[in-house]
PDB file of C-alpha atoms in Angstrom:
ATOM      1  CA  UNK A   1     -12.618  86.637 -22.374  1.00 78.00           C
ATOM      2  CA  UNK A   2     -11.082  82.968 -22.597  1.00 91.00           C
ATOM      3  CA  UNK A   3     -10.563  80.858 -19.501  1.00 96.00           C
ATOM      4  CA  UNK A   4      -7.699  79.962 -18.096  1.00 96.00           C
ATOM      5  CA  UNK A   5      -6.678  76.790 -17.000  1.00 96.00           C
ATOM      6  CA  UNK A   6      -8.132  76.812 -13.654  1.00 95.00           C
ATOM      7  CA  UNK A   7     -11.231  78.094 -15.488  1.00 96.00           C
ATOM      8  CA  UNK A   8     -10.971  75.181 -17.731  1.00 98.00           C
ATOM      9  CA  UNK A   9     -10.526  72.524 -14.595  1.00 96.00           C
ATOM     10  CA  UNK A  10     -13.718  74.488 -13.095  1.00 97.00           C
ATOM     11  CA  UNK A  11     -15.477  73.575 -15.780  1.00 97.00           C
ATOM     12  CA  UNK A  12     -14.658  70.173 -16.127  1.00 97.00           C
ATOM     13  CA  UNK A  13     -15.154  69.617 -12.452  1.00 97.00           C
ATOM     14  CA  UNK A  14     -18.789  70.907 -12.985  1.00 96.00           C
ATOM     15  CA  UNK A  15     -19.573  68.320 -15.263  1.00 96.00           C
ATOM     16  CA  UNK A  16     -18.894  65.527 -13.134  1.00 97.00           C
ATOM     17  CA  UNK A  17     -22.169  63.920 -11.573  1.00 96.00           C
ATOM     18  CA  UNK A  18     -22.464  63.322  -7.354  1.00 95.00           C
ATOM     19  CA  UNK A  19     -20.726  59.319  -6.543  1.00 95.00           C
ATOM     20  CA  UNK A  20     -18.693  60.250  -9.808  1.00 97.00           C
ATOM     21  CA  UNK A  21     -15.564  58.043  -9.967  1.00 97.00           C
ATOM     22  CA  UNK A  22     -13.023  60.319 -11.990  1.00 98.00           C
ATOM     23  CA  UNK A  23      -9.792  59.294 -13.269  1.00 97.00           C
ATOM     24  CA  UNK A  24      -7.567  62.302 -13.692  1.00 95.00           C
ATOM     25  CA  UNK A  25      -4.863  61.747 -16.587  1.00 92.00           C
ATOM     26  CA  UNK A  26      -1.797  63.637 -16.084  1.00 88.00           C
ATOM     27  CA  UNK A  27      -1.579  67.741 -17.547  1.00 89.00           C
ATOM     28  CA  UNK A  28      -4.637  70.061 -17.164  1.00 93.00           C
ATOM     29  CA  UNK A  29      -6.833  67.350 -15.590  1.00 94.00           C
ATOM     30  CA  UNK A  30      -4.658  67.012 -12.750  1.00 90.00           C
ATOM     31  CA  UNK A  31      -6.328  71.127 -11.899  1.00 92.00           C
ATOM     32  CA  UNK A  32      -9.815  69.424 -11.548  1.00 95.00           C
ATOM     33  CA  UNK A  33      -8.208  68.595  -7.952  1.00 91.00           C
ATOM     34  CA  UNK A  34      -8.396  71.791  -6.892  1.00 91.00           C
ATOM     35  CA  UNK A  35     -12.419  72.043  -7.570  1.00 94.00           C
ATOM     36  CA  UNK A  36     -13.587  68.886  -5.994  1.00 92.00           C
ATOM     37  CA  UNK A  37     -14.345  70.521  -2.441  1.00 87.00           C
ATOM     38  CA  UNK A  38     -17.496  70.283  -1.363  1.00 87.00           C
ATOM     39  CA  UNK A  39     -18.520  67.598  -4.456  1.00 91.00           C
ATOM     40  CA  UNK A  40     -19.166  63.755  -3.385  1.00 92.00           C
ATOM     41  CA  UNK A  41     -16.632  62.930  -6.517  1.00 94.00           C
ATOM     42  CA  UNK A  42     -13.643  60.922  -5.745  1.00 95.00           C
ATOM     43  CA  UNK A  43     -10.590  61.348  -7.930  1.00 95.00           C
ATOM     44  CA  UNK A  44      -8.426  58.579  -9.028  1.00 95.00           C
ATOM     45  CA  UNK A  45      -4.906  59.713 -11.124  1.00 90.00           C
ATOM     46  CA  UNK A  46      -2.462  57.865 -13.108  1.00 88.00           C
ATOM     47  CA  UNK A  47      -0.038  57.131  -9.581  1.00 86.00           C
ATOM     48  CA  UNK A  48      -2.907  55.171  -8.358  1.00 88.00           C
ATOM     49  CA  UNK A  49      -3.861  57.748  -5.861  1.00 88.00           C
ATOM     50  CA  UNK A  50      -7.534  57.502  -4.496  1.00 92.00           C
ATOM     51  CA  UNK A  51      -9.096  60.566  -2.990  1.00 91.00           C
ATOM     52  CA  UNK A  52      -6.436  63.246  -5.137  1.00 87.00           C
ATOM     53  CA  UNK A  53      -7.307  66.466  -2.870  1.00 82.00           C
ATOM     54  CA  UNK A  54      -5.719  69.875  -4.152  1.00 83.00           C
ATOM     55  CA  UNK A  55      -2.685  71.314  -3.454  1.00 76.00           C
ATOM     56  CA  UNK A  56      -1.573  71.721   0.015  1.00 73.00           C
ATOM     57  CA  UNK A  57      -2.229  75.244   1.556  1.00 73.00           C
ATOM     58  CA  UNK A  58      -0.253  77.240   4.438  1.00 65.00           C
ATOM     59  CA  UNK A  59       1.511  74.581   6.345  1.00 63.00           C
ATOM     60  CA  UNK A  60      -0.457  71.426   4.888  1.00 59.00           C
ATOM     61  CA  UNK A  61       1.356  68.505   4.230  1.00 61.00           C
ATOM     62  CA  UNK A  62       0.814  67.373   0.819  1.00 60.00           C
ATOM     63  CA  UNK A  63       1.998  63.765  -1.084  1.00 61.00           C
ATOM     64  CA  UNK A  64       4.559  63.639  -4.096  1.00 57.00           C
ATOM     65  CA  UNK A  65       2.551  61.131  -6.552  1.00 56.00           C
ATOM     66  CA  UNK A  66       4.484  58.672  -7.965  1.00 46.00           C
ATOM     67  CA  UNK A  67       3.922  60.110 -11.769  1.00 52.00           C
ATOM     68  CA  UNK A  68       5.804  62.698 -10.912  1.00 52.00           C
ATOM     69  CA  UNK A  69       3.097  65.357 -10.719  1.00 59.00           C
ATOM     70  CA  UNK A  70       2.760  68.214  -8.182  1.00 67.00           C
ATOM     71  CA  UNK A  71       2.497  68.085  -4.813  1.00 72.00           C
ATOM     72  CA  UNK A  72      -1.242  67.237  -3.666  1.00 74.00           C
ATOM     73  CA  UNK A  73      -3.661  66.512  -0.642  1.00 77.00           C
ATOM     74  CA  UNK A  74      -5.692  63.309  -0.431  1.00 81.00           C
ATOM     75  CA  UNK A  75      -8.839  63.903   1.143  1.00 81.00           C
ATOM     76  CA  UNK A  76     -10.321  61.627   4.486  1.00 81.00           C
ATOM     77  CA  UNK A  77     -10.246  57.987   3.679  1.00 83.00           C
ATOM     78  CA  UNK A  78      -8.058  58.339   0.810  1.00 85.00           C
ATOM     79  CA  UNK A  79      -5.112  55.803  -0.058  1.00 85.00           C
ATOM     80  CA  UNK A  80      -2.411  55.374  -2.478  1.00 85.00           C
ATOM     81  CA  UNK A  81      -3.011  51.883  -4.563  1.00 87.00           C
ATOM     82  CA  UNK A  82      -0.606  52.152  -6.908  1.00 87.00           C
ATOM     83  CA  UNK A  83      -0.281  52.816 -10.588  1.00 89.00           C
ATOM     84  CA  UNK A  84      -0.892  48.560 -11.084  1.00 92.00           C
ATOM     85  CA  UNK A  85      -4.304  48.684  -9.342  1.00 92.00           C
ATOM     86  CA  UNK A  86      -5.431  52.063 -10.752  1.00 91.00           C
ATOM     87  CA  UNK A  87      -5.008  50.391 -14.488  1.00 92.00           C
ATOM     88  CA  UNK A  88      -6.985  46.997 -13.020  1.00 94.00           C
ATOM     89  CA  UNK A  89      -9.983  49.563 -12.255  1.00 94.00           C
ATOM     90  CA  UNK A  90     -10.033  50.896 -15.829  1.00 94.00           C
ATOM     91  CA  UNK A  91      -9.842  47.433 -17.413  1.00 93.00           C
ATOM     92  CA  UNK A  92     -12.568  46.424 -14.764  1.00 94.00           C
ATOM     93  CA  UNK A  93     -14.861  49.265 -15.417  1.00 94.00           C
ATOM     94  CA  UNK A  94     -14.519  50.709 -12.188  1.00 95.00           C
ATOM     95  CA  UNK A  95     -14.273  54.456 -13.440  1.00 97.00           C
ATOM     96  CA  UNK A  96     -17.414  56.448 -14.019  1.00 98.00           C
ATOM     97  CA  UNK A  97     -15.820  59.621 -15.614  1.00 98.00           C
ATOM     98  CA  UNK A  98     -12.332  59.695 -17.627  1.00 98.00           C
ATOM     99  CA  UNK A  99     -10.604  63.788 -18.557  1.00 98.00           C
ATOM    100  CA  UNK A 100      -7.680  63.267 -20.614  1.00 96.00           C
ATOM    101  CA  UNK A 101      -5.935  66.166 -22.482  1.00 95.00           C
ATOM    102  CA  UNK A 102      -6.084  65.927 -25.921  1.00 96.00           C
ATOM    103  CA  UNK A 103      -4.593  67.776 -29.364  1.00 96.00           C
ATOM    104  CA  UNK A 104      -7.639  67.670 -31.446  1.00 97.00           C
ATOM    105  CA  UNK A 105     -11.312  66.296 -30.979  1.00 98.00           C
ATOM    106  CA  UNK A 106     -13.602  65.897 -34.269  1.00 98.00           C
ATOM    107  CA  UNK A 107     -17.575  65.667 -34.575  1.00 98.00           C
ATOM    108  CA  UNK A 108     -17.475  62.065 -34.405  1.00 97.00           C
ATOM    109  CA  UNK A 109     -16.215  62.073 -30.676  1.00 98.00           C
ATOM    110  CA  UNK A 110     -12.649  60.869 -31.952  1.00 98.00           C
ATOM    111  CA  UNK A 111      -9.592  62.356 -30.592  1.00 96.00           C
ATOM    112  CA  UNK A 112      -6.163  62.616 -31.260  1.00 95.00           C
ATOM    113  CA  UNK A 113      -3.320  62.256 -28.685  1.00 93.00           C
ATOM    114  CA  UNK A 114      -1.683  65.510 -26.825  1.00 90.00           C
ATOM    115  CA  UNK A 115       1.594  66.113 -28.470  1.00 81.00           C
ATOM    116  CA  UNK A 116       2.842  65.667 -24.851  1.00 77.00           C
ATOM    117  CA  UNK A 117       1.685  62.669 -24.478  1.00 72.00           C
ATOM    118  CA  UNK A 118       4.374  60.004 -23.414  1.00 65.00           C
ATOM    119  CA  UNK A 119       2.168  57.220 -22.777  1.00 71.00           C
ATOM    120  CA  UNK A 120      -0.180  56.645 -25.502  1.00 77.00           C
ATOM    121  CA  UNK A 121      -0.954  53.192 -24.667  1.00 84.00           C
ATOM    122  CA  UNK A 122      -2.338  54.160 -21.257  1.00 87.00           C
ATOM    123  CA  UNK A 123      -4.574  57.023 -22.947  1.00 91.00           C
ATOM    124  CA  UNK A 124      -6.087  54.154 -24.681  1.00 92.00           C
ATOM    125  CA  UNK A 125      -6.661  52.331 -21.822  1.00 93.00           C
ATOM    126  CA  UNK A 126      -8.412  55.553 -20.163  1.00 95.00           C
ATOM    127  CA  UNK A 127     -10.470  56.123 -23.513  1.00 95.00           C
ATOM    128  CA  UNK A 128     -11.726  52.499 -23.935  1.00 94.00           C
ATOM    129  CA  UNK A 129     -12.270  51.928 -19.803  1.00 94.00           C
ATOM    130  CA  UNK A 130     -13.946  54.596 -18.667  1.00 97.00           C
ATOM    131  CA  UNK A 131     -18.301  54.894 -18.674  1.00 96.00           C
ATOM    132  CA  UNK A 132     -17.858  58.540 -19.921  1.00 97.00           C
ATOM    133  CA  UNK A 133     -14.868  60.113 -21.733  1.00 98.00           C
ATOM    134  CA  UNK A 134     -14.233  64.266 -21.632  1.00 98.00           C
ATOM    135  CA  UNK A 135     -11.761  66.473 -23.345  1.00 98.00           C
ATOM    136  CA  UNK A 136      -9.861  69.142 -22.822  1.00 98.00           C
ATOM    137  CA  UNK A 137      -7.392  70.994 -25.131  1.00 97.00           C
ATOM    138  CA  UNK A 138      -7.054  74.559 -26.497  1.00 97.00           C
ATOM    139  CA  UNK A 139      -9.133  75.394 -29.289  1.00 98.00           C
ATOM    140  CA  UNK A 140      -7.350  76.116 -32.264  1.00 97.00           C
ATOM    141  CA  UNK A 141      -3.544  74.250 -33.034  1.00 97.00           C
ATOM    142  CA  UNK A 142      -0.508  76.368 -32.303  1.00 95.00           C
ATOM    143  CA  UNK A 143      -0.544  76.908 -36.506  1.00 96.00           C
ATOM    144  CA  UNK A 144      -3.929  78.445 -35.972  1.00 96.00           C
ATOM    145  CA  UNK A 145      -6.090  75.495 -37.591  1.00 97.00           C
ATOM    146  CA  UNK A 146      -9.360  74.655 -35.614  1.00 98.00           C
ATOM    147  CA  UNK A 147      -8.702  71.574 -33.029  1.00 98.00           C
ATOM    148  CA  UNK A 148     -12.321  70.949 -33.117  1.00 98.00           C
ATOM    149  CA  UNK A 149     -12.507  69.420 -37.037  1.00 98.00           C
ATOM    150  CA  UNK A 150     -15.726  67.649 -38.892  1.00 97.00           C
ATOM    151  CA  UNK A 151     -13.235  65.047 -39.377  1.00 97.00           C
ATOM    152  CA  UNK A 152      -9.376  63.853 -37.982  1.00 97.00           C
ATOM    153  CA  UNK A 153      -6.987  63.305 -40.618  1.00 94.00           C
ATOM    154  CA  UNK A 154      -5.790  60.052 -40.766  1.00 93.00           C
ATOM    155  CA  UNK A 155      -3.179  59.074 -38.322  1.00 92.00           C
ATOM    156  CA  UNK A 156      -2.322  55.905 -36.434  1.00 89.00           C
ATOM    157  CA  UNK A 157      -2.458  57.620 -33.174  1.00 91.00           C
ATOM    158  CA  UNK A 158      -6.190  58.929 -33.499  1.00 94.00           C
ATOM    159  CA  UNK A 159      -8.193  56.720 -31.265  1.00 94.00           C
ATOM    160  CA  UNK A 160     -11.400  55.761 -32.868  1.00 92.00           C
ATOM    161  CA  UNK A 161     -13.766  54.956 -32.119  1.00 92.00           C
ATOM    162  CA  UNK A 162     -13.753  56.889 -28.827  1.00 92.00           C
ATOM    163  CA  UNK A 163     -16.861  58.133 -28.254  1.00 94.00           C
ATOM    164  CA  UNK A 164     -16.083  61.295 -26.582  1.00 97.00           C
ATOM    165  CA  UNK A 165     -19.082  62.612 -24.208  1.00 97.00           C
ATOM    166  CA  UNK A 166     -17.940  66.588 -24.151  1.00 98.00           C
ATOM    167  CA  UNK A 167     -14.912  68.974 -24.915  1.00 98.00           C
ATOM    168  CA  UNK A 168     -13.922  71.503 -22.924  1.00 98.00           C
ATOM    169  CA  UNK A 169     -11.777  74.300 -24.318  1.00 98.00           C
ATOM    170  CA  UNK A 170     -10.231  77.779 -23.498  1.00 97.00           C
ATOM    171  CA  UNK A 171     -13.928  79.255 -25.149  1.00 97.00           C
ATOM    172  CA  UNK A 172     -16.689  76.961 -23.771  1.00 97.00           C
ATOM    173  CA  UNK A 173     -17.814  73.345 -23.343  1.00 97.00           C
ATOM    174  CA  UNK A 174     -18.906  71.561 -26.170  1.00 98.00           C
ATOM    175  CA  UNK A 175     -21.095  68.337 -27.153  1.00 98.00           C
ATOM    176  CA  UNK A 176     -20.089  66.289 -30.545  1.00 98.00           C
ATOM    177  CA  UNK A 177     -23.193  65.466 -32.376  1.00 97.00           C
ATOM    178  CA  UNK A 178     -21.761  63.905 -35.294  1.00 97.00           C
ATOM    179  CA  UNK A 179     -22.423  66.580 -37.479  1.00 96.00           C
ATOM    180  CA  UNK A 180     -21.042  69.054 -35.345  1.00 97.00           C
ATOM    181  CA  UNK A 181     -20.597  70.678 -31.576  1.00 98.00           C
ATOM    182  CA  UNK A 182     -23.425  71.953 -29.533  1.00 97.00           C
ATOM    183  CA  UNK A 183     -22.213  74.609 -27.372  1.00 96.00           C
ATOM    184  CA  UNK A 184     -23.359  73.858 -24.020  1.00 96.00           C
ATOM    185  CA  UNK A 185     -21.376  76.717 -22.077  1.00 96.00           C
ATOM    186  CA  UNK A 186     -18.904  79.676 -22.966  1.00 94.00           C
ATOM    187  CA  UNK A 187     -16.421  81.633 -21.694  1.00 92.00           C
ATOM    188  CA  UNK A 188     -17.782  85.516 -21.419  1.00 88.00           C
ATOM    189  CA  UNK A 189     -18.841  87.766 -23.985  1.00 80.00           C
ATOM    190  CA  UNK A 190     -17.632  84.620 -26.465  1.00 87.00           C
ATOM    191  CA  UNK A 191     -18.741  86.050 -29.994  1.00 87.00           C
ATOM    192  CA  UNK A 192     -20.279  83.007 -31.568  1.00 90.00           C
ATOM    193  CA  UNK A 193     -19.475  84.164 -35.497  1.00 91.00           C
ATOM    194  CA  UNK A 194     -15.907  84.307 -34.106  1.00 88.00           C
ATOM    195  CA  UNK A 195     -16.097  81.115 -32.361  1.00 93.00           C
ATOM    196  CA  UNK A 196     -17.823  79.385 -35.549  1.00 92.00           C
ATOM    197  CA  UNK A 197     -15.086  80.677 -37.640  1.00 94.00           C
ATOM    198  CA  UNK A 198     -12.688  79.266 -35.246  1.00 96.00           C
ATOM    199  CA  UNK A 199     -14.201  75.913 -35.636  1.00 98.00           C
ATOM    200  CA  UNK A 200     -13.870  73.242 -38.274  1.00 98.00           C
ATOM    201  CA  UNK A 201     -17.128  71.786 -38.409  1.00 98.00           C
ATOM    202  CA  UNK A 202     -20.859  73.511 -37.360  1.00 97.00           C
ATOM    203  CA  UNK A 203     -21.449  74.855 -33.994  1.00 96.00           C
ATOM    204  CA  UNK A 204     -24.878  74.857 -32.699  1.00 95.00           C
ATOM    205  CA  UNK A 205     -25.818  77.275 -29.968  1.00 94.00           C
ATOM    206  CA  UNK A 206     -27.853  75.380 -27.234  1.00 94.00           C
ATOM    207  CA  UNK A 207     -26.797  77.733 -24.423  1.00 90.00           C
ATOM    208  CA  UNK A 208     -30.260  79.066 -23.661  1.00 78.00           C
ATOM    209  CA  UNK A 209     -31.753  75.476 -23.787  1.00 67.00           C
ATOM    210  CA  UNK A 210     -30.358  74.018 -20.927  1.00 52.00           C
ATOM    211  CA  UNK A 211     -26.576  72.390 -20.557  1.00 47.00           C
ATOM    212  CA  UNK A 212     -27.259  68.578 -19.992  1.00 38.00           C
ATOM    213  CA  UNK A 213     -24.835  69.397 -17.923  1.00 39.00           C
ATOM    214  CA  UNK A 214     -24.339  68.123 -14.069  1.00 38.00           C
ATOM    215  CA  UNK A 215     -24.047  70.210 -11.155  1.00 34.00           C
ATOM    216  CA  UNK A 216     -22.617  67.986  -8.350  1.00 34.00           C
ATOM    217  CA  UNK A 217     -24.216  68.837  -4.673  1.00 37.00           C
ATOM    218  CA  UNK A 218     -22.244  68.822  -2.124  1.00 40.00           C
ATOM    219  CA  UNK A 219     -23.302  65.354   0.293  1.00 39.00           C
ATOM    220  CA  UNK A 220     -24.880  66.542   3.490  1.00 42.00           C
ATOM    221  CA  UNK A 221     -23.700  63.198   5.323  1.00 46.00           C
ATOM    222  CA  UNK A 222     -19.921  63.087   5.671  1.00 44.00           C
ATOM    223  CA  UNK A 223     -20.292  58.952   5.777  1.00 47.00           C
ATOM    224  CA  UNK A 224     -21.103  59.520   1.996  1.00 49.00           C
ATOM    225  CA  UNK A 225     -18.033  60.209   1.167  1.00 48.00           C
ATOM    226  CA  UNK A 226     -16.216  57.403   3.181  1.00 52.00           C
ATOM    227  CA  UNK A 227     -18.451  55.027   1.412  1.00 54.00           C
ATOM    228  CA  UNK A 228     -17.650  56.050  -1.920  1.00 53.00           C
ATOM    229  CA  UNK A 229     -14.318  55.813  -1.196  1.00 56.00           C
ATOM    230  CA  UNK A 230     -14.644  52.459   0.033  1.00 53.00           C
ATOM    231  CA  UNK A 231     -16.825  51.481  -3.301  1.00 52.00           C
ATOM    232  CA  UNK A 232     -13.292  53.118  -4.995  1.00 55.00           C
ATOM    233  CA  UNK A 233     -10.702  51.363  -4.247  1.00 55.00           C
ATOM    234  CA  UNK A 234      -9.640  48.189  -4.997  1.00 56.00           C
ATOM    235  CA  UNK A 235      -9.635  44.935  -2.906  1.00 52.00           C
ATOM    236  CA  UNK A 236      -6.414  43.903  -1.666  1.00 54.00           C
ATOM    237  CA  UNK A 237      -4.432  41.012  -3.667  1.00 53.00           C
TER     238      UNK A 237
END
């Protein structure tokens, strides 16, 4: 069975490491939001919003961002810098962990843009500014051709060299390898002949060898988290 999108965020969310500093681009990343509880990961979006919480619940009073995105939560400490100072801390190398959507990924670790994507020179800025870079987009082009490819076609929007750390799509989490994606995780009772087929360059199966991937813990000290906020956001002008 394929994930969903919240399936998708989950599985993002699960690859971030504990003091992560995440920048959320706007689309399916935004969902990682809603699976930060309990993680010592702060989450950073395109608005300039520090702390993005999830959505609010009940009677919770939640915070339009200024992208234009839906309604969230900041969590404790949290503060809204502004979409100037949340580009200064990817120029600066502030951010640990960049998820962008993207429309196709190939073995190198290249990407190409979302077709919704309205502000390609920001993506770039995301790609080339964050430590770590992860994907997300479906797994196979709405014509049916594999978005996971040995090799992008040429195109002036491919970003390359952009060294993509992992892919995450509706049928697992992947690694490029160069030659090829390791499968680090899959969606249940994922048929890997199918998923090869599906694919348009080698899959390795390394499920039963260990992820590489992080599991956050949740901090036992709540001060933790108000000093990684603190180690987030930017000085004042």
């Amino acid at each position: 069975m394929a994930w969903s999108a919240h399936d998708i965020a989950k599985a993002l969310a699960d690859e971030l490491e504990t003091n992560d500093v995440v920048y959320l681009d706007a689309g399916l990343p935004r969902l990682v939001g809603e699976h930060l509880a309990g993680r010592a990961v702060i989450a950073v979006d395109r608005s300039g919003l520090i702390g993005l919480g999830p959505a609010p619940r009940g009677r919770e009073r939640g915070l339009q961002p200024a992208d234009g995105g839906e309604t969230v939560t900041v969590i404790s400490g949290g503060a809204m810098a502004g979409p100037v100072r949340a580009a200064a801390m990817l120029r600066r190398g502030w951010i640990d962990v960049g998820v962008v959507e993207a429309s196709q990924v190939d073995a190198a670790g290249d990407l190409a843009p979302s077709d919704d994507e309205s502000a390609p020179g920001h993506l770039r800025e995301i790609v080339y500014g964050v430590g770590r870079l992860i994907a997300c987009l479906q797994h196979q082009l709405p014509d049916g051709s594999p978005a996971l490819s040995q090799k992008l076609a040429p195109d002036e929007r491919n970003l390359s060299p952009a060294n993509c750390a992992l892919v995450v799509t509706e049928l697992g989490v992947f690694r490029p390898t160069g030659d090829g994606f390791e499968l680090l995780k899959s969606a249940s009772s994922v048929d890997l002949d199918e998923l090869a087929s599906r694919t348009g360059a080698p899959v390795s199966d390394q499920r039963d060898r260990g992820s590489g991937s992080h599991d956050p813990q949740p901090s036992d000290d709540p001060e933790d988290e108000d000093d990684l906020l603190a180690s987030a956001t930017p000085p004042p002008d």
